[in-house]
PDB file of C-alpha atoms in Angstrom:
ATOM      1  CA  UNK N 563       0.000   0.000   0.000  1.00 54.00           C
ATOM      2  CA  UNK N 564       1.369   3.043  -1.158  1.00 65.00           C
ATOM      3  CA  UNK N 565       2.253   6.056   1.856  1.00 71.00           C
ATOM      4  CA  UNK N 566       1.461   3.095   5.020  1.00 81.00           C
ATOM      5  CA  UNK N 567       3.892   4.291   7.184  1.00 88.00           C
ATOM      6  CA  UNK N 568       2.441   1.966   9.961  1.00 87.00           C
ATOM      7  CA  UNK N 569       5.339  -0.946   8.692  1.00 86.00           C
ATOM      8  CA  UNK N 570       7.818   1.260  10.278  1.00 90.00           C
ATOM      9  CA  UNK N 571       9.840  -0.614  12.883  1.00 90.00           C
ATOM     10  CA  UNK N 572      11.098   2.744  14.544  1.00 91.00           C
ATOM     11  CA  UNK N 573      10.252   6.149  14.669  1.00 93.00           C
ATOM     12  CA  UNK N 574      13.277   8.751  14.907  1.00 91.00           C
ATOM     13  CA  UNK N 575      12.537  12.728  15.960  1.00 90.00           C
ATOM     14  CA  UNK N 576      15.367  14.958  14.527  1.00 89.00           C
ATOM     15  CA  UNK N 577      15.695  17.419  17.519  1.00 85.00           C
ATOM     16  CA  UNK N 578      16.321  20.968  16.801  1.00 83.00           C
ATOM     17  CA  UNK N 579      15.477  22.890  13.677  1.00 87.00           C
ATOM     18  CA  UNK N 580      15.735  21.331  10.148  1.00 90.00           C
ATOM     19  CA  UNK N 581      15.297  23.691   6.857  1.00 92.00           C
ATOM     20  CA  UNK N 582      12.226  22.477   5.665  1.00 92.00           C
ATOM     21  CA  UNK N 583      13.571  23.589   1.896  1.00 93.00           C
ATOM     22  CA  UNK N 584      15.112  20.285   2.093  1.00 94.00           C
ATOM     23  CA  UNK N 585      14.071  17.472  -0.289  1.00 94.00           C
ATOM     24  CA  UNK N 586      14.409  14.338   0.082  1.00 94.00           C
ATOM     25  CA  UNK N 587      17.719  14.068  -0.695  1.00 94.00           C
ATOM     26  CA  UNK N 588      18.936  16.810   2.071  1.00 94.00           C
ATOM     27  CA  UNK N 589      17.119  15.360   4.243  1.00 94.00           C
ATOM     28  CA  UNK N 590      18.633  11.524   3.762  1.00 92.00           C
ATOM     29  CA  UNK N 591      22.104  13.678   4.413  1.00 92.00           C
ATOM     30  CA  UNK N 592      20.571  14.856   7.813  1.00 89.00           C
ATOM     31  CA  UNK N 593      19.794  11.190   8.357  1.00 88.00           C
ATOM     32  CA  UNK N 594      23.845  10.129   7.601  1.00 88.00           C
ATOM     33  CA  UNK N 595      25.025  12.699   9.076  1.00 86.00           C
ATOM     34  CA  UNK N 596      23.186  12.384  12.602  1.00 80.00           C
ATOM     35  CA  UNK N 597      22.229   8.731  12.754  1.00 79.00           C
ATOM     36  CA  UNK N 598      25.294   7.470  10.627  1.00 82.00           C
ATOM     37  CA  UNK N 599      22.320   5.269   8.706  1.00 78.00           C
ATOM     38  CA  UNK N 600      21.091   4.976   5.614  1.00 80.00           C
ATOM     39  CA  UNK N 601      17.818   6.285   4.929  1.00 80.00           C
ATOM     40  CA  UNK N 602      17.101   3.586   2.200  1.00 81.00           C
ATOM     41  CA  UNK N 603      18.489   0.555   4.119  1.00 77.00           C
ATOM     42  CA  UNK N 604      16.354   0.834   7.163  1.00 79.00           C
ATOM     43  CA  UNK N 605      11.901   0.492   7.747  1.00 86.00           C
ATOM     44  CA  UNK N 606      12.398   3.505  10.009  1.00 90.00           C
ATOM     45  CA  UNK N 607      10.444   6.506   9.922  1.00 93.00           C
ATOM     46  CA  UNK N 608      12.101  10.213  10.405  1.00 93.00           C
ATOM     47  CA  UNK N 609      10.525  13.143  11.495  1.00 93.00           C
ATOM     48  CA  UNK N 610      11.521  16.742  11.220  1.00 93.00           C
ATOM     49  CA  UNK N 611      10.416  20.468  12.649  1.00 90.00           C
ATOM     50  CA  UNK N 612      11.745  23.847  11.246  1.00 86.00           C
ATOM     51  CA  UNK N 613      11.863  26.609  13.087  1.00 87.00           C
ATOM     52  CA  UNK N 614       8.275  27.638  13.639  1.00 85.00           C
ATOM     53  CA  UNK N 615       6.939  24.521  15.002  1.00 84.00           C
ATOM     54  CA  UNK N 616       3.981  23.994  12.928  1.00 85.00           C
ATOM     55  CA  UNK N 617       5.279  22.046   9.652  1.00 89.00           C
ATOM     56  CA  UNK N 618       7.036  18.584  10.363  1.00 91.00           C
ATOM     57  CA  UNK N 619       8.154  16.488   7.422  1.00 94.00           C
ATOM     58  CA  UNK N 620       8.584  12.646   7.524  1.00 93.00           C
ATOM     59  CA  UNK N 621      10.663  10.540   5.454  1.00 94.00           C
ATOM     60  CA  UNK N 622      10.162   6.614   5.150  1.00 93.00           C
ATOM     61  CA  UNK N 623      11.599   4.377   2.574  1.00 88.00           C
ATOM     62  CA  UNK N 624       9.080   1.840   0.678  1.00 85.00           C
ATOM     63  CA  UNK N 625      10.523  -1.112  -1.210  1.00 82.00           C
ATOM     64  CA  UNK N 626      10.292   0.935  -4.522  1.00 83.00           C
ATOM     65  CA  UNK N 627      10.886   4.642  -3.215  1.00 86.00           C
ATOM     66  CA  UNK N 628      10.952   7.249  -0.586  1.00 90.00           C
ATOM     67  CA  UNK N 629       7.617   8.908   0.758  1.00 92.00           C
ATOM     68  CA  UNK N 630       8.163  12.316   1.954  1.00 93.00           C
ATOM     69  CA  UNK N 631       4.845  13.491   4.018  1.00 91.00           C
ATOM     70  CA  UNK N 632       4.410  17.362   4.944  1.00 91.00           C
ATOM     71  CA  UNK N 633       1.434  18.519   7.883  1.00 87.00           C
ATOM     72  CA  UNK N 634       1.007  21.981   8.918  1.00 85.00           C
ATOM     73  CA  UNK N 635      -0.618  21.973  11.925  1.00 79.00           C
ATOM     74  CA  UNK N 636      -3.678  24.673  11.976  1.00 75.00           C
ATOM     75  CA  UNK N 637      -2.602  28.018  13.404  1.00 71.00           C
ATOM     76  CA  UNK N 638      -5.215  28.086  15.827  1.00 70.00           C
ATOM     77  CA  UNK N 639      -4.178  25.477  17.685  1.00 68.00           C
ATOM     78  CA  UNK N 640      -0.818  26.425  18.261  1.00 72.00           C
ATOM     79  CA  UNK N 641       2.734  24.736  17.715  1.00 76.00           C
ATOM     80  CA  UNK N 642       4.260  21.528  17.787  1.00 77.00           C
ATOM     81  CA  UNK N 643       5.947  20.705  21.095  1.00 74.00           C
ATOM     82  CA  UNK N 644       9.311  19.756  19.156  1.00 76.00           C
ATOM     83  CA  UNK N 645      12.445  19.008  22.022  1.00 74.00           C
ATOM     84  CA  UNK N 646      15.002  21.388  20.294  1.00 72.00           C
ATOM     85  CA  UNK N 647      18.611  19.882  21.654  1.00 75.00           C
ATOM     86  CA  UNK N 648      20.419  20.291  18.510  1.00 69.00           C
ATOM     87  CA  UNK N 649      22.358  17.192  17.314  1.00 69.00           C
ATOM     88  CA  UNK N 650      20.079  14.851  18.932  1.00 78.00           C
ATOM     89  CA  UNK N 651      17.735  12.106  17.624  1.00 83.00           C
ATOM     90  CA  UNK N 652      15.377  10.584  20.100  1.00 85.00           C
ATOM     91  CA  UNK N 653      13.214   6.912  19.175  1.00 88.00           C
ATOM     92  CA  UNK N 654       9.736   7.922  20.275  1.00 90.00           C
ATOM     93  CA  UNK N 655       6.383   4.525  20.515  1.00 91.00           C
ATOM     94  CA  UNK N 656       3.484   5.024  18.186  1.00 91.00           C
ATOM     95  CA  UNK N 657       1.397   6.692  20.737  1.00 90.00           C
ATOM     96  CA  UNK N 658       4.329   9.717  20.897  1.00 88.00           C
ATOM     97  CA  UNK N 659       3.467   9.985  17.883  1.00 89.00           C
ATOM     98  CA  UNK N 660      -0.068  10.356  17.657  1.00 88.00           C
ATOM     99  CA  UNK N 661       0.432  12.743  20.295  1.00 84.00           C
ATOM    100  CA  UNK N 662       2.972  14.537  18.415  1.00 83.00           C
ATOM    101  CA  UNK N 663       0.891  15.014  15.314  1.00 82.00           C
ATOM    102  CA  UNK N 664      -2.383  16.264  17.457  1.00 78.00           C
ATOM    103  CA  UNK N 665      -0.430  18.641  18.640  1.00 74.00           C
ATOM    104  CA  UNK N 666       0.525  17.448  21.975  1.00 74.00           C
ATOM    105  CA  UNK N 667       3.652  16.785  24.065  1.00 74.00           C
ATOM    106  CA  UNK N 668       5.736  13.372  23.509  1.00 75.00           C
ATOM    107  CA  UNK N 669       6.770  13.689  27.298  1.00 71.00           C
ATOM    108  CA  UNK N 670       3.484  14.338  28.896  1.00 59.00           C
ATOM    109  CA  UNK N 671       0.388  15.588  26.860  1.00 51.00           C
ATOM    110  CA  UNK N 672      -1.514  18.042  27.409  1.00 54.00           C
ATOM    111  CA  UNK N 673      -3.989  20.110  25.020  1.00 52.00           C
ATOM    112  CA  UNK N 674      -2.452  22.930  23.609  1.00 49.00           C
ATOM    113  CA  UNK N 675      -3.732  26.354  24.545  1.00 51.00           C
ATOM    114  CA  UNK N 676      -6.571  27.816  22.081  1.00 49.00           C
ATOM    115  CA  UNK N 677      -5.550  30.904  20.946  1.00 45.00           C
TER     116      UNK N 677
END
């Protein structure tokens, strides 16, 4: 099935802030650079945040291709909570990362403030 990014056996957040001009390419060279992996040889799925905290990309490799996904999380409901130590990659569980894409923290969640 084309996009299921549920076969991913881990789930990486780049911490700090990533360009999100990037492509797919730059964004593999994040993934060496950090992780020392390669993007293409591994069911993992990679998250970034740029510097306003409400776009995150993900990158996961299928058998015949990258998928590069792209959310912008509404204004009115605030900002991604994003850990921001640069040079670090943290493994997050599948319910992180629900919480993570509603908007909520990965450490303890709670609803973000309605502006």
């Amino acid at each position: 099935m084309i996009g299921d990014i549920s076969m991913a056996d881990n789930i990486y957040i780049i911490c700090g802030y990533t360009d999100m001009r990037k492509s797919i390419d730059g964004l593999c060279a994040v993934i060496k650079d950090l992780l020392e992996l390669d993007a293409e040889n591994t069911k993992s799925l990679y998250l970034f945040c740029g510097k306003r905290n409400d776009r995150i990309k993900a990158l996961y490799h299928e058998n015949d291709g990258f998928l590069l996904l792209y959310k912008r999380l509404d204004y009115k409901l605030g900002k991604y909570k994003w850990p921001r130590n640069k040079n670090e990659v943290r493994t997050i569980t599948w319910r992180q990362f629900d919480w993570l894409m509603s908007g909520l923290d990965i450490e303890q969640p709670r609803a973000i403030k309605s502006a």
